[in-house]
Amino acid sequence: MLTQIRSTRPVPPDSGPPLVDRQARQVRYLRLSLTDRCNYRCTYCMPSEGIEHRPRAEMLTHEELVAICRAFAAWGVERVRLTGGEPTVRRGLVELVRSLRAIEVRGGGRLEVVMTTNGERLAELAAPLAEAGLSGLTVSVDSFDPERFLRITRRGDLSKVLAGIDAAIQHGLAPKLNTVAIRGFNDDELPGIARYAWDRGLVPRFIEVMPMSGGALFIPGELLPAATIRAMMADAFGAEIAQDSGKAVRGLGPATYWRVDGGPYAGRSFGLIAAMTENFCASCNRLRLSATGQLHACLARDESGDLRAALRHGGAGALEAAVRRLLSEKQDGHRFALDGSGGPTKAMISIGG
Ligand code: SF4
């Protein structure tokens, strides 16, 4: 069913001022949730019973996603990250990637389209996604122990994910690996995960847990601060850990990069995404769009603007007004606290991290 999009004639590139918030931070990166569905039930992301999914009519269609991304590209967004839920469960994903890659960005060039996936379906999708022009890939994998992997995902098959990573490498989409570092669960595995990545020419990144869902899924004792991870890596590799520009791997995201200065893995680097202990809000350059068209200025806050209504009932002008209004109200940063307070009520699954 093709939803009638009211007068969304393409927004010409270079139209309207770039998107800059009241802290003078320019938006160059849009994280796009394609679905609120997932084939996993990760313990820190979604309650075991799952969530009530939004009806299909509320989901942005392929055409609407392309129209919205074309508008953002005209306002200076250079990169779109496809997330979920799990983006690979969205039908028409490959065609969507092809359409988004055809979008011209402000100042010329094509929109970069990257994706974060749990890797479960990557073995079958790596080739068509590469052919469609996917610019980059990140695979979320929190344990390389099959039993632990099943425990944290509640459904996952690690062997499928490992086969997916190999397929991605084979098709020129060598992924970054994201691991949520959880004290008492996978902290003993982090050096091993780094070795696995480096032995394949990949970059491992470790993420601090965050209190989403009103803190309901956050256990303060499970937080593994970035400083502790650096100390663990120095111990494991018997070398100094030095900050690294990360030029070789840095995208538009918040990760900082750290290099092993000595030992068998000298020169290799890993990333840290440390929202809780090494806040990066001052350089925030992103917005998030939910699969139902709710634009979120900040991961850590519940305020949002309805782009679906603007697009379906107002057209390009209403869309721009809704985006700029939300941006003008964007706060300076999050208020996450180490006791799990200060987070939003929304679940990570609904906004794709
Ligand atoms: S918490 Fe909000 S302001 Fe801070 S980096 Fe994330 S999205 Fe940006």
CSV table of C-alpha atoms and ligand atoms in Angstrom, one decimal:
chain,number,residue,atom,x,y,z
A,1,MET,CA,0.0,0.0,0.0
A,2,LEU,CA,1.6,3.3,-1.1
A,3,THR,CA,0.8,6.0,1.5
A,4,GLN,CA,-0.2,9.2,-0.2
A,5,ILE,CA,2.7,11.6,0.8
A,6,ARG,CA,1.3,15.1,0.6
A,7,SER,CA,3.3,17.4,-1.8
A,8,THR,CA,6.8,16.1,-0.7
A,9,ARG,CA,8.4,17.3,-3.9
A,10,PRO,CA,12.1,16.8,-3.4
A,11,VAL,CA,13.8,19.4,-1.2
A,12,PRO,CA,16.5,20.8,-3.4
A,13,PRO,CA,20.1,20.2,-2.0
A,14,ASP,CA,21.5,23.3,-0.2
A,15,SER,CA,18.1,24.5,0.8
A,16,GLY,CA,17.7,26.3,4.1
A,17,PRO,CA,20.4,26.8,6.8
A,18,PRO,CA,22.2,23.8,8.2
A,19,LEU,CA,20.7,22.2,11.3
A,20,VAL,CA,22.4,23.9,14.3
A,21,ASP,CA,21.1,23.6,17.9
A,22,ARG,CA,21.2,26.3,20.6
A,23,GLN,CA,24.6,24.9,21.8
A,24,ALA,CA,25.9,25.6,18.3
A,25,ARG,CA,26.2,21.9,17.6
A,26,GLN,CA,25.6,21.1,14.0
A,27,VAL,CA,23.5,18.0,13.1
A,28,ARG,CA,25.4,15.8,10.5
A,29,TYR,CA,24.2,12.4,11.4
A,30,LEU,CA,20.7,10.9,11.6
A,31,ARG,CA,20.0,7.5,13.3
A,32,LEU,CA,17.0,5.9,11.6
A,33,SER,CA,15.1,3.2,13.4
A,34,LEU,CA,13.4,1.0,10.7
A,35,THR,CA,11.3,-1.1,13.1
A,36,ASP,CA,10.4,-1.7,16.7
A,37,ARG,CA,10.7,-5.4,16.1
A,38,CYS,CA,13.7,-7.6,16.8
A,39,ASN,CA,14.6,-11.3,16.5
A,40,TYR,CA,16.4,-11.0,19.9
A,41,ARG,CA,15.4,-10.1,23.4
A,42,CYS,CA,18.6,-8.6,24.9
A,43,THR,CA,18.3,-8.2,28.7
A,44,TYR,CA,19.5,-4.6,28.8
A,45,CYS,CA,17.3,-3.5,25.9
A,46,MET,CA,13.9,-5.2,26.0
A,47,PRO,CA,11.8,-6.8,28.7
A,48,SER,CA,11.6,-10.6,28.3
A,49,GLU,CA,7.9,-10.4,27.4
A,50,GLY,CA,8.8,-8.0,24.6
A,51,ILE,CA,7.0,-4.7,23.9
A,52,GLU,CA,3.7,-3.9,22.3
A,53,HIS,CA,4.6,-3.3,18.6
A,54,ARG,CA,3.2,-0.2,16.8
A,55,PRO,CA,0.6,-1.0,14.1
A,56,ARG,CA,1.9,-1.1,10.5
A,57,ALA,CA,0.0,2.0,9.5
A,58,GLU,CA,2.0,4.0,12.0
A,59,MET,CA,5.3,2.8,10.5
A,60,LEU,CA,7.1,5.2,8.0
A,61,THR,CA,6.9,3.7,4.5
A,62,HIS,CA,9.9,3.3,2.2
A,63,GLU,CA,8.9,6.4,0.3
A,64,GLU,CA,8.5,8.5,3.5
A,65,LEU,CA,11.9,7.3,4.8
A,66,VAL,CA,13.5,8.4,1.5
A,67,ALA,CA,11.7,11.7,1.5
A,68,ILE,CA,12.8,12.5,5.1
A,69,CYS,CA,16.4,11.5,4.5
A,70,ARG,CA,16.5,13.6,1.3
A,71,ALA,CA,15.3,16.6,3.3
A,72,PHE,CA,17.9,16.0,6.1
A,73,ALA,CA,20.7,15.6,3.4
A,74,ALA,CA,19.7,19.0,2.1
A,75,TRP,CA,20.1,20.5,5.6
A,76,GLY,CA,23.6,19.1,6.0
A,77,VAL,CA,23.2,15.5,7.2
A,78,GLU,CA,26.0,13.4,5.7
A,79,ARG,CA,25.4,10.0,7.2
A,80,VAL,CA,22.3,7.9,8.1
A,81,ARG,CA,22.7,4.9,10.4
A,82,LEU,CA,20.0,2.2,10.1
A,83,THR,CA,19.0,0.7,13.4
A,84,GLY,CA,15.9,-0.9,14.9
A,85,GLY,CA,14.9,-2.9,16.9
A,86,GLU,CA,16.8,-5.0,14.4
A,87,PRO,CA,16.9,-3.4,10.9
A,88,THR,CA,17.4,-6.7,9.1
A,89,VAL,CA,13.9,-7.8,10.0
A,90,ARG,CA,12.5,-4.9,8.0
A,91,ARG,CA,11.2,-6.0,4.6
A,92,GLY,CA,12.7,-4.2,1.6
A,93,LEU,CA,15.9,-3.3,3.5
A,94,VAL,CA,18.2,-3.8,0.5
A,95,GLU,CA,16.0,-1.6,-1.8
A,96,LEU,CA,15.9,1.0,0.9
A,97,VAL,CA,19.7,1.1,1.2
A,98,ARG,CA,19.9,1.5,-2.6
A,99,SER,CA,17.4,4.4,-2.6
A,100,LEU,CA,19.1,6.2,0.3
A,101,ARG,CA,22.5,5.8,-1.2
A,102,ALA,CA,21.2,7.7,-4.3
A,103,ILE,CA,20.5,10.8,-2.3
A,104,GLU,CA,22.7,13.8,-2.9
A,105,VAL,CA,24.0,15.6,0.1
A,106,ARG,CA,24.5,19.3,0.7
A,107,GLY,CA,27.7,20.5,-1.1
A,108,GLY,CA,27.7,17.4,-3.4
A,109,GLY,CA,28.4,13.7,-3.0
A,110,ARG,CA,26.1,10.9,-1.9
A,111,LEU,CA,24.6,10.2,1.5
A,112,GLU,CA,26.5,7.6,3.6
A,113,VAL,CA,24.4,4.8,4.7
A,114,VAL,CA,25.6,2.6,7.5
A,115,MET,CA,23.9,0.0,9.6
A,116,THR,CA,24.0,-1.6,13.1
A,117,THR,CA,22.8,-5.2,13.3
A,118,ASN,CA,22.8,-8.1,15.7
A,119,GLY,CA,24.3,-10.1,12.8
A,120,GLU,CA,21.8,-13.0,13.0
A,121,ARG,CA,20.7,-12.5,9.3
A,122,LEU,CA,24.0,-11.1,8.0
A,123,ALA,CA,25.3,-14.3,6.3
A,124,GLU,CA,22.4,-14.1,3.8
A,125,LEU,CA,22.2,-10.2,3.5
A,126,ALA,CA,25.9,-9.2,3.3
A,127,ALA,CA,26.2,-9.7,-0.4
A,128,PRO,CA,23.0,-7.8,-1.4
A,129,LEU,CA,23.7,-5.0,1.1
A,130,ALA,CA,27.2,-4.6,-0.3
A,131,GLU,CA,25.8,-4.6,-3.8
A,132,ALA,CA,23.2,-2.0,-2.9
A,133,GLY,CA,26.0,0.3,-1.7
A,134,LEU,CA,25.9,0.0,2.1
A,135,SER,CA,28.8,2.3,3.3
A,136,GLY,CA,29.6,0.6,6.6
A,137,LEU,CA,28.5,-1.9,9.1
A,138,THR,CA,28.5,-2.4,12.9
A,139,VAL,CA,27.7,-5.8,14.5
A,140,SER,CA,26.5,-5.9,18.1
A,141,VAL,CA,27.9,-9.0,19.9
A,142,ASP,CA,28.1,-9.1,23.7
A,143,SER,CA,29.7,-12.5,24.2
A,144,PHE,CA,31.6,-15.1,22.3
A,145,ASP,CA,30.6,-17.8,24.7
A,146,PRO,CA,27.6,-19.5,23.1
A,147,GLU,CA,25.8,-20.2,26.4
A,148,ARG,CA,26.3,-16.6,27.6
A,149,PHE,CA,25.3,-15.3,24.2
A,150,LEU,CA,22.0,-17.2,24.4
A,151,ARG,CA,21.5,-15.9,28.0
A,152,ILE,CA,21.9,-12.2,27.1
A,153,THR,CA,20.0,-12.3,23.8
A,154,ARG,CA,17.4,-14.8,25.1
A,155,ARG,CA,17.2,-16.2,21.5
A,156,GLY,CA,20.5,-15.8,19.7
A,157,ASP,CA,22.6,-18.3,17.9
A,158,LEU,CA,26.3,-17.2,18.1
A,159,SER,CA,27.4,-19.4,15.2
A,160,LYS,CA,25.0,-17.5,12.9
A,161,VAL,CA,26.5,-14.2,14.0
A,162,LEU,CA,30.1,-15.4,13.5
A,163,ALA,CA,29.2,-16.7,10.0
A,164,GLY,CA,27.6,-13.3,9.3
A,165,ILE,CA,30.7,-11.4,10.3
A,166,ASP,CA,32.8,-13.6,8.0
A,167,ALA,CA,30.3,-13.0,5.1
A,168,ALA,CA,30.5,-9.2,5.7
A,169,ILE,CA,34.3,-9.3,5.6
A,170,GLN,CA,34.2,-11.4,2.4
A,171,HIS,CA,31.9,-8.8,0.8
A,172,GLY,CA,34.0,-5.8,1.7
A,173,LEU,CA,31.9,-4.7,4.7
A,174,ALA,CA,34.4,-5.4,7.4
A,175,PRO,CA,32.3,-4.4,10.5
A,176,LYS,CA,33.1,-2.6,13.7
A,177,LEU,CA,32.1,-4.8,16.7
A,178,ASN,CA,30.1,-3.3,19.5
A,179,THR,CA,30.0,-5.0,22.8
A,180,VAL,CA,28.0,-3.7,25.8
A,181,ALA,CA,30.5,-4.2,28.7
A,182,ILE,CA,28.7,-5.6,31.7
A,183,ARG,CA,30.5,-6.2,35.0
A,184,GLY,CA,30.0,-9.7,36.2
A,185,PHE,CA,28.8,-10.9,32.8
A,186,ASN,CA,31.3,-10.4,30.0
A,187,ASP,CA,34.1,-8.3,31.6
A,188,ASP,CA,36.4,-11.3,31.5
A,189,GLU,CA,35.9,-11.6,27.7
A,190,LEU,CA,36.8,-8.1,26.6
A,191,PRO,CA,40.5,-8.8,25.8
A,192,GLY,CA,39.4,-12.0,23.9
A,193,ILE,CA,36.8,-10.0,21.9
A,194,ALA,CA,39.5,-7.5,21.0
A,195,ARG,CA,41.9,-10.3,19.9
A,196,TYR,CA,39.1,-11.8,17.8
A,197,ALA,CA,38.5,-8.5,16.1
A,198,TRP,CA,42.1,-7.5,15.6
A,199,ASP,CA,43.0,-11.0,14.1
A,200,ARG,CA,40.3,-10.2,11.4
A,201,GLY,CA,41.3,-6.6,10.9
A,202,LEU,CA,38.2,-5.3,12.7
A,203,VAL,CA,37.8,-2.7,15.4
A,204,PRO,CA,36.2,-3.6,18.7
A,205,ARG,CA,34.3,-1.1,20.7
A,206,PHE,CA,33.0,-1.3,24.2
A,207,ILE,CA,29.9,0.5,25.4
A,208,GLU,CA,28.9,1.5,28.9
A,209,VAL,CA,25.3,0.4,29.9
A,210,MET,CA,22.8,3.3,30.1
A,211,PRO,CA,19.6,3.7,32.2
A,212,MET,CA,16.9,3.6,29.5
A,213,SER,CA,13.3,2.4,30.2
A,214,GLY,CA,13.2,4.6,33.3
A,215,GLY,CA,16.2,2.7,34.6
A,216,ALA,CA,14.1,-0.5,34.9
A,217,LEU,CA,16.7,-2.6,33.0
A,218,PHE,CA,19.8,-0.8,34.5
A,219,ILE,CA,21.7,-2.5,37.4
A,220,PRO,CA,24.2,0.0,38.9
A,221,GLY,CA,26.7,-2.7,39.8
A,222,GLU,CA,26.9,-3.9,36.2
A,223,LEU,CA,28.3,-0.6,34.9
A,224,LEU,CA,31.9,-1.1,33.8
A,225,PRO,CA,33.5,2.4,33.5
A,226,ALA,CA,35.7,3.2,30.5
A,227,ALA,CA,38.7,3.8,32.8
A,228,THR,CA,38.3,0.3,34.1
A,229,ILE,CA,38.2,-1.1,30.6
A,230,ARG,CA,41.4,0.7,29.7
A,231,ALA,CA,43.1,-0.7,32.8
A,232,MET,CA,41.9,-4.2,31.9
A,233,MET,CA,43.2,-3.9,28.4
A,234,ALA,CA,46.6,-2.6,29.6
A,235,ASP,CA,46.8,-5.6,32.0
A,236,ALA,CA,45.7,-8.1,29.4
A,237,PHE,CA,48.2,-6.8,26.7
A,238,GLY,CA,51.0,-5.8,29.0
A,239,ALA,CA,51.2,-2.4,27.4
A,240,GLU,CA,50.4,1.2,27.8
A,241,ILE,CA,47.0,2.3,26.4
A,242,ALA,CA,47.2,5.7,24.7
A,243,GLN,CA,44.5,7.9,23.2
A,244,ASP,CA,44.3,7.5,19.5
A,245,SER,CA,42.9,9.9,16.9
A,246,GLY,CA,41.0,7.0,15.5
A,247,LYS,CA,41.2,8.8,12.2
A,248,ALA,CA,41.4,5.4,10.5
A,249,VAL,CA,38.1,4.3,11.9
A,250,ARG,CA,36.3,7.3,13.3
A,251,GLY,CA,32.8,7.9,12.0
A,252,LEU,CA,30.5,10.5,13.1
A,253,GLY,CA,29.6,8.7,16.3
A,254,PRO,CA,30.7,9.4,19.9
A,255,ALA,CA,33.4,6.7,20.3
A,256,THR,CA,36.8,7.6,21.5
A,257,TYR,CA,39.7,5.4,20.4
A,258,TRP,CA,42.6,4.0,22.3
A,259,ARG,CA,45.8,2.3,21.1
A,260,VAL,CA,47.8,-0.6,22.6
A,261,ASP,CA,51.4,0.7,22.8
A,262,GLY,CA,53.4,-2.4,22.9
A,263,GLY,CA,53.2,-6.2,22.9
A,264,PRO,CA,51.9,-8.5,20.2
A,265,TYR,CA,49.1,-6.2,19.3
A,266,ALA,CA,51.1,-3.0,19.3
A,267,GLY,CA,49.3,-0.2,17.3
A,268,ARG,CA,45.9,-1.9,17.4
A,269,SER,CA,43.1,0.3,18.7
A,270,PHE,CA,39.7,-0.2,20.4
A,271,GLY,CA,36.8,2.2,20.8
A,272,LEU,CA,34.9,3.3,24.0
A,273,ILE,CA,31.4,4.7,24.1
A,274,ALA,CA,31.2,6.0,27.6
A,275,ALA,CA,28.0,8.0,28.1
A,276,MET,CA,28.0,7.5,31.8
A,277,THR,CA,31.5,8.3,32.9
A,278,GLU,CA,33.0,10.2,29.9
A,279,ASN,CA,30.1,12.3,28.7
A,280,PHE,CA,30.3,13.3,25.0
A,281,CYS,CA,27.3,15.5,24.7
A,282,ALA,CA,29.3,18.7,24.0
A,283,SER,CA,30.1,17.4,20.6
A,284,CYS,CA,26.7,15.8,19.9
A,285,ASN,CA,25.9,15.9,16.1
A,286,ARG,CA,22.9,13.6,15.8
A,287,LEU,CA,19.2,13.2,15.9
A,288,ARG,CA,17.2,10.0,16.0
A,289,LEU,CA,14.1,9.1,14.1
A,290,SER,CA,11.8,6.3,15.4
A,291,ALA,CA,10.2,3.9,12.9
A,292,THR,CA,6.9,5.6,13.5
A,293,GLY,CA,8.3,9.0,12.6
A,294,GLN,CA,9.0,10.5,16.1
A,295,LEU,CA,12.1,12.7,15.9
A,296,HIS,CA,14.2,12.5,19.1
A,297,ALA,CA,16.7,15.3,19.7
A,298,CYS,CA,18.4,13.2,22.4
A,299,LEU,CA,18.7,9.5,23.2
A,300,ALA,CA,18.5,10.3,26.9
A,301,ARG,CA,15.3,12.4,26.8
A,302,ASP,CA,11.7,11.7,26.0
A,303,GLU,CA,10.8,14.8,24.1
A,304,SER,CA,10.1,14.2,20.4
A,305,GLY,CA,8.5,15.7,17.4
A,306,ASP,CA,6.0,14.0,15.0
A,307,LEU,CA,7.5,14.0,11.5
A,308,ARG,CA,5.1,11.4,10.2
A,309,ALA,CA,2.1,13.8,10.8
A,310,ALA,CA,4.0,16.7,9.4
A,311,LEU,CA,4.9,14.7,6.3
A,312,ARG,CA,1.5,13.0,5.7
A,313,HIS,CA,-0.6,16.1,6.4
A,314,GLY,CA,1.7,19.1,6.0
A,315,GLY,CA,4.3,18.4,3.4
A,316,ALA,CA,7.9,19.7,3.1
A,317,GLY,CA,7.3,23.0,4.8
A,318,ALA,CA,5.7,21.4,7.9
A,319,LEU,CA,8.4,18.8,8.0
A,320,GLU,CA,11.1,21.5,8.1
A,321,ALA,CA,9.3,23.5,10.7
A,322,ALA,CA,8.9,20.4,13.0
A,323,VAL,CA,12.6,19.5,12.7
A,324,ARG,CA,13.8,23.1,13.4
A,325,ARG,CA,11.3,23.5,16.3
A,326,LEU,CA,12.6,20.3,18.0
A,327,LEU,CA,16.2,21.3,17.4
A,328,SER,CA,15.6,24.7,19.0
A,329,GLU,CA,14.5,23.0,22.2
A,330,LYS,CA,17.4,20.5,22.3
A,331,GLN,CA,19.0,20.3,25.8
A,332,ASP,CA,22.7,20.5,26.4
A,333,GLY,CA,23.1,16.8,27.3
A,334,HIS,CA,21.9,13.9,29.3
A,335,ARG,CA,21.2,13.6,33.0
A,336,PHE,CA,22.1,10.0,33.4
A,337,ALA,CA,23.2,9.2,37.0
A,338,LEU,CA,25.3,6.2,38.2
A,339,ASP,CA,22.4,5.0,40.4
A,340,GLY,CA,20.3,4.5,37.2
A,341,SER,CA,18.2,7.7,37.6
A,342,GLY,CA,18.0,10.6,35.1
A,343,GLY,CA,17.2,8.5,32.0
A,344,PRO,CA,14.2,8.6,29.7
A,345,THR,CA,11.1,6.3,30.0
A,346,LYS,CA,11.5,5.2,26.4
A,347,ALA,CA,13.1,1.7,25.8
A,348,MET,CA,16.3,1.4,23.7
A,349,ILE,CA,14.3,-0.9,21.4
A,350,SER,CA,12.1,1.9,20.3
A,351,ILE,CA,14.9,4.2,19.2
A,352,GLY,CA,17.7,1.9,18.2
A,353,GLY,CA,20.4,3.2,20.5
B,1,SF4,S1,22.9,11.9,25.4
B,1,SF4,FE1,21.8,13.2,24.0
B,1,SF4,S2,23.0,15.1,23.9
B,1,SF4,FE2,24.3,13.5,24.7
B,1,SF4,S3,25.4,12.7,23.0
B,1,SF4,FE3,23.6,11.4,23.3
B,1,SF4,S4,22.0,12.3,22.0
B,1,SF4,FE4,23.6,13.8,22.2
